[in-house]
mmCIF file of C-alpha atoms in Angstrom:
data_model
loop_
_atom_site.group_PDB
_atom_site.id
_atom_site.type_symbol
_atom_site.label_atom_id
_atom_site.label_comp_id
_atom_site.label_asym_id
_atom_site.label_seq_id
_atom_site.Cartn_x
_atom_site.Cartn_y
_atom_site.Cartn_z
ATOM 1 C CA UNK A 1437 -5.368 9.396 -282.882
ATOM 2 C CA UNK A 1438 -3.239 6.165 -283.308
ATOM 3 C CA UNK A 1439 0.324 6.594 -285.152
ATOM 4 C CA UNK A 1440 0.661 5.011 -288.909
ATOM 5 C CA UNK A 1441 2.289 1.241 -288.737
ATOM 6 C CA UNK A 1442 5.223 0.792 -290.714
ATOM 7 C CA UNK A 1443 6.038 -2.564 -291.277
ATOM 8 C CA UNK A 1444 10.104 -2.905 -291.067
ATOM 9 C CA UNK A 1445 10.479 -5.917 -292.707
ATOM 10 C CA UNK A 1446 9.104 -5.331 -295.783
ATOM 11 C CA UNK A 1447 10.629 -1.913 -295.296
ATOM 12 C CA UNK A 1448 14.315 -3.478 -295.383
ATOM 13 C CA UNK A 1449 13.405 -5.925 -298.270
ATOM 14 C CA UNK A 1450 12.567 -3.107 -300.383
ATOM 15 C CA UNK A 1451 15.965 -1.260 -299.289
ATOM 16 C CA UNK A 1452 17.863 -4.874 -299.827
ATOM 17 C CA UNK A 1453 16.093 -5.067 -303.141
ATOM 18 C CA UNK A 1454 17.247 -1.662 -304.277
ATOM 19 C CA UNK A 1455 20.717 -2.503 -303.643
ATOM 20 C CA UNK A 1456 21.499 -1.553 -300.041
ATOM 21 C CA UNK A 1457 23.594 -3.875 -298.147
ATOM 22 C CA UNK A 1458 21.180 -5.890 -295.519
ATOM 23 C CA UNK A 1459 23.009 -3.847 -292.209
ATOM 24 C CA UNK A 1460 22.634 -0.634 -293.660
ATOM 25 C CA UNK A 1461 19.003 -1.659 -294.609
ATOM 26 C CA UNK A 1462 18.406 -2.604 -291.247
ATOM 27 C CA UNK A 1463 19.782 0.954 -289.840
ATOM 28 C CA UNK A 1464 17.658 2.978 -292.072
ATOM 29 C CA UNK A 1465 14.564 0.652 -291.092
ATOM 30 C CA UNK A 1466 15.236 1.331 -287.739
ATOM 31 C CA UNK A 1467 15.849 5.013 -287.336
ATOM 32 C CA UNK A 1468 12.451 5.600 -289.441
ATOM 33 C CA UNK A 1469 10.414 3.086 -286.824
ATOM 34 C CA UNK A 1470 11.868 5.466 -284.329
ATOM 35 C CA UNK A 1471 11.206 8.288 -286.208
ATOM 36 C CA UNK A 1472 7.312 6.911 -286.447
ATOM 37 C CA UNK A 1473 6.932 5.701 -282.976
ATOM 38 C CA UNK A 1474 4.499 7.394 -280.753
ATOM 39 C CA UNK A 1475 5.800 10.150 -278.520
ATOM 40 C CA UNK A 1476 4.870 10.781 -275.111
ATOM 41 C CA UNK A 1477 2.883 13.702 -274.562
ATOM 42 C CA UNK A 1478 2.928 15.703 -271.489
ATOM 43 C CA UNK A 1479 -0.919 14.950 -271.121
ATOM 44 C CA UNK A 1480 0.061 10.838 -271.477
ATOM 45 C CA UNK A 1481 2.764 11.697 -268.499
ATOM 46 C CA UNK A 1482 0.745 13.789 -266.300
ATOM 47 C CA UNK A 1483 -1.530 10.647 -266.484
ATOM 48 C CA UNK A 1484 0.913 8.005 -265.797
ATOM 49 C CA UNK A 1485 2.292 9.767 -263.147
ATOM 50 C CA UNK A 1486 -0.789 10.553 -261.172
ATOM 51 C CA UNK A 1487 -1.514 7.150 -261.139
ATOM 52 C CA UNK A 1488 1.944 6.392 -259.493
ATOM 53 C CA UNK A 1489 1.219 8.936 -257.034
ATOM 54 C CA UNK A 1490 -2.251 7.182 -256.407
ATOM 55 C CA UNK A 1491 -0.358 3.816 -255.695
ATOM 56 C CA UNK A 1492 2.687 4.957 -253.879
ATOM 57 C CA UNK A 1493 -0.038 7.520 -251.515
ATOM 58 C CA UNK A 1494 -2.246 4.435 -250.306
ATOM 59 C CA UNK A 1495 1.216 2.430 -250.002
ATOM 60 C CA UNK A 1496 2.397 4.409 -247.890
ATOM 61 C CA UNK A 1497 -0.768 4.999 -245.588
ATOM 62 C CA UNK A 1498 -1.006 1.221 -245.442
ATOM 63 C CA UNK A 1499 2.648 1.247 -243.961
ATOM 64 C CA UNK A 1500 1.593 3.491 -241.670
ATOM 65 C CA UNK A 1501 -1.342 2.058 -240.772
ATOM 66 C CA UNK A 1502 0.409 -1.770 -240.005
ATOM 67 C CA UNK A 1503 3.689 0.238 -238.100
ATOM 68 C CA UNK A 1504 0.414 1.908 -235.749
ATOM 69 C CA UNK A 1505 -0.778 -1.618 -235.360
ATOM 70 C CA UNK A 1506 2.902 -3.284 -234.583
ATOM 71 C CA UNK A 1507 2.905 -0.529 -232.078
ATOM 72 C CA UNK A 1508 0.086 -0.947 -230.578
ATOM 73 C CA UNK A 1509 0.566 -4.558 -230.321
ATOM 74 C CA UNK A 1510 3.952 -3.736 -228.332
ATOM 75 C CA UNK A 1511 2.587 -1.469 -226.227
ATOM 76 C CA UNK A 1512 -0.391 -4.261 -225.465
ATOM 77 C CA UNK A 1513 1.918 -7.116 -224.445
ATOM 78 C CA UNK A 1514 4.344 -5.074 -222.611
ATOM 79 C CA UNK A 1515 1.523 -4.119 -220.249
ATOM 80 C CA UNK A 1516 0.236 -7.789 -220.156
ATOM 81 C CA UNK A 1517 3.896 -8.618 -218.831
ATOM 82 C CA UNK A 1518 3.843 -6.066 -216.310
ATOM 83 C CA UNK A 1519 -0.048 -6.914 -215.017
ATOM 84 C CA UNK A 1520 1.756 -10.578 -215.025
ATOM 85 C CA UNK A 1521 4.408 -9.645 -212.706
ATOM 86 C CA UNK A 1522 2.878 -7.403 -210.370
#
């Protein structure tokens, strides 16, 4: 279910047209839109979040994965220099 729209400007015309100075028009406008605005439901969070979790999970197995390979690679020319030398 989608929230109602409320269209500010004409909201703070009709406030400016009723008297109201324009700055006070423009408060009231904006504490309604933020009265109106969607609110995040715990559903909407749980979903955002486990999609963080997703993405920062295969980060970090990817970082683990390259540091194994930087090791690795180490460990590989370390023995070439030694096989060199002997």
């Amino acid at each position: 279910m989608t929230a109602p729209t409320f269209d500010t400007h004409a909201g703070v015309r009709k406030l400016r047209s009723s008297g109201m100075e324009e700055q006070a028009a423009e408060g009231v406008v904006e504490v309604i839109g933020d009265a109106t605005s969607p609110m995040v439901t715990r559903d909407v969070l749980k979903t955002e979040l486990a999609g963080v979790e997703s993405r920062l999970r295969s980060d970090m197995y990817r970082a683990l994965w390259l540091q194994g390979a930087g090791i690795v690679a180490v460990v590989a020319g370390i023995i070439a220099i030694l096989e060199a030398m002997a």
